[in-house]
PDB file of C-alpha atoms in Angstrom:
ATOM      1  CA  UNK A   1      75.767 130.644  77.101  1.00  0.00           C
ATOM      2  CA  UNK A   2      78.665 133.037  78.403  1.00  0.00           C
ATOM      3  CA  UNK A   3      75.711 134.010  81.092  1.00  0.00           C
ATOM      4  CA  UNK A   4      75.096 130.782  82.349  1.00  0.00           C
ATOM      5  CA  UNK A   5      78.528 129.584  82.590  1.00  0.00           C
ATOM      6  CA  UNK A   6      78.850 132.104  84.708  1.00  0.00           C
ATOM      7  CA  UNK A   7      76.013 131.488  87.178  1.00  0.00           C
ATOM      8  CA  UNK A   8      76.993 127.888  86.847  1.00  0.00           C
ATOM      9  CA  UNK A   9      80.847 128.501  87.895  1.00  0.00           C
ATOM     10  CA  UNK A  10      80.440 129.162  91.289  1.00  0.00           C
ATOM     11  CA  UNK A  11      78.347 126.047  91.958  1.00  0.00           C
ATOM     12  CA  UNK A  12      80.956 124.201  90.203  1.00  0.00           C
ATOM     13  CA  UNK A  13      83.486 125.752  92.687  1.00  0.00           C
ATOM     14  CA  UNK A  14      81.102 124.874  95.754  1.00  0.00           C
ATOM     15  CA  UNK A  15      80.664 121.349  94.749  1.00  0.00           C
ATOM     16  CA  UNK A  16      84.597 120.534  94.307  1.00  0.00           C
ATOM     17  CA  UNK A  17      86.074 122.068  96.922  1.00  0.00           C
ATOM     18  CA  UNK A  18      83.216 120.316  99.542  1.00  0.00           C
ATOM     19  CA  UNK A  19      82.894 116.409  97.688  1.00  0.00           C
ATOM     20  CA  UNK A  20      79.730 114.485  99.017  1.00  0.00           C
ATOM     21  CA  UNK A  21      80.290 111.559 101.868  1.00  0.00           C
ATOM     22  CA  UNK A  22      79.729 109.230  99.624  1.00  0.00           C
ATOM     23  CA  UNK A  23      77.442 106.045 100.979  1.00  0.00           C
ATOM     24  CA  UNK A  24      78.121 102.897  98.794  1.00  0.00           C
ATOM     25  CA  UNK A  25      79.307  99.235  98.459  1.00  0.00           C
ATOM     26  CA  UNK A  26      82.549  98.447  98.946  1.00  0.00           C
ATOM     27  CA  UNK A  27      85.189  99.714  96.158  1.00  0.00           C
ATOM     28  CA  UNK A  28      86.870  97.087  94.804  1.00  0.00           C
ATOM     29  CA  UNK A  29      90.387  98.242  96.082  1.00  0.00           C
ATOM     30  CA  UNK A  30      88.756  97.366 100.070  1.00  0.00           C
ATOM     31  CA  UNK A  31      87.155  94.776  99.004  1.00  0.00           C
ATOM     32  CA  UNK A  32      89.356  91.442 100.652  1.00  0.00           C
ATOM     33  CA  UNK A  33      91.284  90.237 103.301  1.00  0.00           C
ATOM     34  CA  UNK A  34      93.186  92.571 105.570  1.00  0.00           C
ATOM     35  CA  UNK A  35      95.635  91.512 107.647  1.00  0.00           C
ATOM     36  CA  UNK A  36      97.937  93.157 111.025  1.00  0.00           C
ATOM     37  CA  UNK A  37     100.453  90.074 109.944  1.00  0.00           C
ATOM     38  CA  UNK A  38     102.844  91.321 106.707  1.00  0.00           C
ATOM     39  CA  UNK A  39     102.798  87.455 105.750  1.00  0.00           C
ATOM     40  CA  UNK A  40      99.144  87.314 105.997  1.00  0.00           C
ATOM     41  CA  UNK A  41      99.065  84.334 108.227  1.00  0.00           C
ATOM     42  CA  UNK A  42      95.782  82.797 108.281  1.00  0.00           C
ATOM     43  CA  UNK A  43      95.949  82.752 112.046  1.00  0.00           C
ATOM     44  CA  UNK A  44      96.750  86.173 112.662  1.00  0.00           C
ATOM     45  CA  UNK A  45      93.887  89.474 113.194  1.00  0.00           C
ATOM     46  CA  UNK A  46      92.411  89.747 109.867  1.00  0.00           C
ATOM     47  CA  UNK A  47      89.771  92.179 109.246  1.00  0.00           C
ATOM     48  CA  UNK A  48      87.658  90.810 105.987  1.00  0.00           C
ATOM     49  CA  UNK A  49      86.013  93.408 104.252  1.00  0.00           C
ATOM     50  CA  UNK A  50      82.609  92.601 101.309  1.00  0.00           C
ATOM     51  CA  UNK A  51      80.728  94.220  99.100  1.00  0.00           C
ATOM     52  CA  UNK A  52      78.303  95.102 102.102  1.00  0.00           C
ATOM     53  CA  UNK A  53      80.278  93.490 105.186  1.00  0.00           C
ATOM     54  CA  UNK A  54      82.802  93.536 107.606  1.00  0.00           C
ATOM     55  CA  UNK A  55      84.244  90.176 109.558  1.00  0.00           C
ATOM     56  CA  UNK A  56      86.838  89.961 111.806  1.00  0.00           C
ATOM     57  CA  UNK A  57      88.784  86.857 112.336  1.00  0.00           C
ATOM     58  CA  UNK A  58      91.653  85.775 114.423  1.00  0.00           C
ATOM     59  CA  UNK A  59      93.219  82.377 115.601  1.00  0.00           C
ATOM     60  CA  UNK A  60      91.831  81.001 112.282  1.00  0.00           C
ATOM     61  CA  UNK A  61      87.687  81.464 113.579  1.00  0.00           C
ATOM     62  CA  UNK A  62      85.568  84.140 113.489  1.00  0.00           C
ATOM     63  CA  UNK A  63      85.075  86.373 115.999  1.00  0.00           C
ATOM     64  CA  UNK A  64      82.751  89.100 114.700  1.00  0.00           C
ATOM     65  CA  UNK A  65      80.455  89.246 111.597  1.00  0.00           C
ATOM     66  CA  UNK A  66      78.698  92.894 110.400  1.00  0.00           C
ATOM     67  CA  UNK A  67      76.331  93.781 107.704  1.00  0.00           C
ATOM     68  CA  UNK A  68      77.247  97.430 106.937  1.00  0.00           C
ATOM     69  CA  UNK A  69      76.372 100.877 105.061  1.00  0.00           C
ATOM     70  CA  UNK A  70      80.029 102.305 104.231  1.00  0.00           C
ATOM     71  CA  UNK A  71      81.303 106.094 103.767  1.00  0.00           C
ATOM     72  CA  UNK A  72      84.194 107.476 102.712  1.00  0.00           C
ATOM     73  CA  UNK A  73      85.672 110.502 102.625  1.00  0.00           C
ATOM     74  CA  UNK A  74      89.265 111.279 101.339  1.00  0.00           C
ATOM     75  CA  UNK A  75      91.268 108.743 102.739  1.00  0.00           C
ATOM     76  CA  UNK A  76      88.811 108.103 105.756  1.00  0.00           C
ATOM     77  CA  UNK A  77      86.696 104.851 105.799  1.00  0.00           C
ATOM     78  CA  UNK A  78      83.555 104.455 108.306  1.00  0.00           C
ATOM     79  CA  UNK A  79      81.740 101.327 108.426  1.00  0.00           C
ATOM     80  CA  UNK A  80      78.120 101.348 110.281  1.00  0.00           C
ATOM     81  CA  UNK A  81      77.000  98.512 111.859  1.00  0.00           C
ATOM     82  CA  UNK A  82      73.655  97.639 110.648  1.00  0.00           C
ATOM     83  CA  UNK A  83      73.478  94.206 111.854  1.00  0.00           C
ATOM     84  CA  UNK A  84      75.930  91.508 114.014  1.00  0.00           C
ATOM     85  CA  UNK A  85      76.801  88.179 114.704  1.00  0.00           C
ATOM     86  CA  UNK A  86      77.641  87.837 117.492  1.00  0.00           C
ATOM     87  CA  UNK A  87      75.061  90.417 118.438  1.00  0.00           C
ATOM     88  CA  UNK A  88      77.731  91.168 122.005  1.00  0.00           C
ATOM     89  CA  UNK A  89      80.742  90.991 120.414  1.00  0.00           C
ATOM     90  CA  UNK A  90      83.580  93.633 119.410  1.00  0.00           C
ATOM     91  CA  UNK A  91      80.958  95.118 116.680  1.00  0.00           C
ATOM     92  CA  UNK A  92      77.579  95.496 117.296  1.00  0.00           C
ATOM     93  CA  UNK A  93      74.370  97.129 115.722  1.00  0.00           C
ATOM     94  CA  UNK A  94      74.705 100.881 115.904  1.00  0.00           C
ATOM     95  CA  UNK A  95      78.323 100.999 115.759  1.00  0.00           C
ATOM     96  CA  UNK A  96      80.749 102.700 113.532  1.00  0.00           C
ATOM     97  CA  UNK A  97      84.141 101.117 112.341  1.00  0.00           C
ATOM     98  CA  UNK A  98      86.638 103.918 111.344  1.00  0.00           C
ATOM     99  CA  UNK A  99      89.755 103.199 109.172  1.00  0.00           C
ATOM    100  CA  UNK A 100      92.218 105.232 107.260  1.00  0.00           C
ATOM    101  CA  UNK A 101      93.381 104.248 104.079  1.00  0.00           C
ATOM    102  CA  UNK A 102      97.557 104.825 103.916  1.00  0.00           C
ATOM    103  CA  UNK A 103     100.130 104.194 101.155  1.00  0.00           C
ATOM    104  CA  UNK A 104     100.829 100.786 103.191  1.00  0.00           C
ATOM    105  CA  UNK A 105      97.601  99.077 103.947  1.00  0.00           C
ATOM    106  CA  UNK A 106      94.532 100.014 105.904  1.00  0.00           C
ATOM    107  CA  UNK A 107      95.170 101.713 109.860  1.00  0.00           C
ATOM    108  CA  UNK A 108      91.632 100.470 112.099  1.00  0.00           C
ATOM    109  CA  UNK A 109      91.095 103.789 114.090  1.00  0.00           C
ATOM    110  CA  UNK A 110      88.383 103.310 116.271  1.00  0.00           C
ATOM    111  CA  UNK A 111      84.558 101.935 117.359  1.00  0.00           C
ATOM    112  CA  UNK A 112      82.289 104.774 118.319  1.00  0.00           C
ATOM    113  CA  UNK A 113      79.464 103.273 120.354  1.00  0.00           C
ATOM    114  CA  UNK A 114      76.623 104.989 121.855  1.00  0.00           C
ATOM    115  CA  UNK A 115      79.115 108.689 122.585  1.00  0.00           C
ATOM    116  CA  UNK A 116      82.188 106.548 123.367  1.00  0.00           C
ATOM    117  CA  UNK A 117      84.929 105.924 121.318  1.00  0.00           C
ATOM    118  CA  UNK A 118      86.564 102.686 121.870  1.00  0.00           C
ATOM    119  CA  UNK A 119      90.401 102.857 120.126  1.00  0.00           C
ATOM    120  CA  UNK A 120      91.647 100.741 118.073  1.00  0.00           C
ATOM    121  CA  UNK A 121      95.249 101.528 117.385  1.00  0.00           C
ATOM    122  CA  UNK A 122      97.732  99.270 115.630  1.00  0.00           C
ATOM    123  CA  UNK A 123     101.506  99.506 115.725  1.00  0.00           C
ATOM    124  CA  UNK A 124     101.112  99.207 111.796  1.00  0.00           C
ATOM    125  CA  UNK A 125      98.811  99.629 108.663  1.00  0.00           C
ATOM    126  CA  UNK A 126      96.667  96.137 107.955  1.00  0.00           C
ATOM    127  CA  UNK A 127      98.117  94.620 104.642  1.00  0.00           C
ATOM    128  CA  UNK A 128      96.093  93.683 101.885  1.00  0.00           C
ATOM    129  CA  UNK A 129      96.641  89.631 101.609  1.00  0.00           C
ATOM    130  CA  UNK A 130      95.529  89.572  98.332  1.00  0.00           C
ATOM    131  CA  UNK A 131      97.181  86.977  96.160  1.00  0.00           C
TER     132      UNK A 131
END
């Protein structure tokens, strides 16, 4: 027993300090509306986020629709793009959505597309509108 604690230990070690990208649905705590408005006004950028899905809308209509595969890592977020509507807009097949999660709300980082990274900085986190 002593023996194969042991052996085990420094697996153990391995597999803590380097945690698997994890590939999943949505957690519940993304899941919902995301908005760059504090009041969460239906008209401002809101960034909607689903079990499997990621829709941007803005103005009150939607201006990009994504079925995804999601990753995270620590407090870092990647969407990829398996599928669009519409298939030119701001997301499209291929691409990958980065966010970081922060104590206020959600920061959109970047697209990458095809080698180029297209930013997608925010004066402040996305708030959850939640109610």
């Amino acid at each position: 027993m002593v023996q194969s604690l042991r052996l085990a230990a420094p697996a153990l070690v391995a597999v803590l300090a380097f945690p698997p990208v994890l590939a999943a649905q949505a957690p519940s705590d993304l899941r919902g509306i995301w908005s760059a408005d504090p009041a969460c006004d239906e008209n401002a950028l809101r960034h909607i986020i689903g079990e499997r899905s990621l829709e941007w809308r803005e103005g009150g209509r939607r201006i990009a629709s994504a079925e995804t595969r999601l990753q995270l890592r620590g407090d870092l977020i990647r969407f990829e793009i398996r599928s669009a509507d519409p298939t030119d807009g701001p997301i499209r097949a291929g691409d990958v959505v980065r966010y970081r999660r922060t104590p206020g709300g959600l920061v959109p980082l970047a697209i990458e597309r095809e080698g180029v990274v297209i930013d997608l900085a925010v004066d402040r986190p996305f708030v959850s509108c939640r109610r």
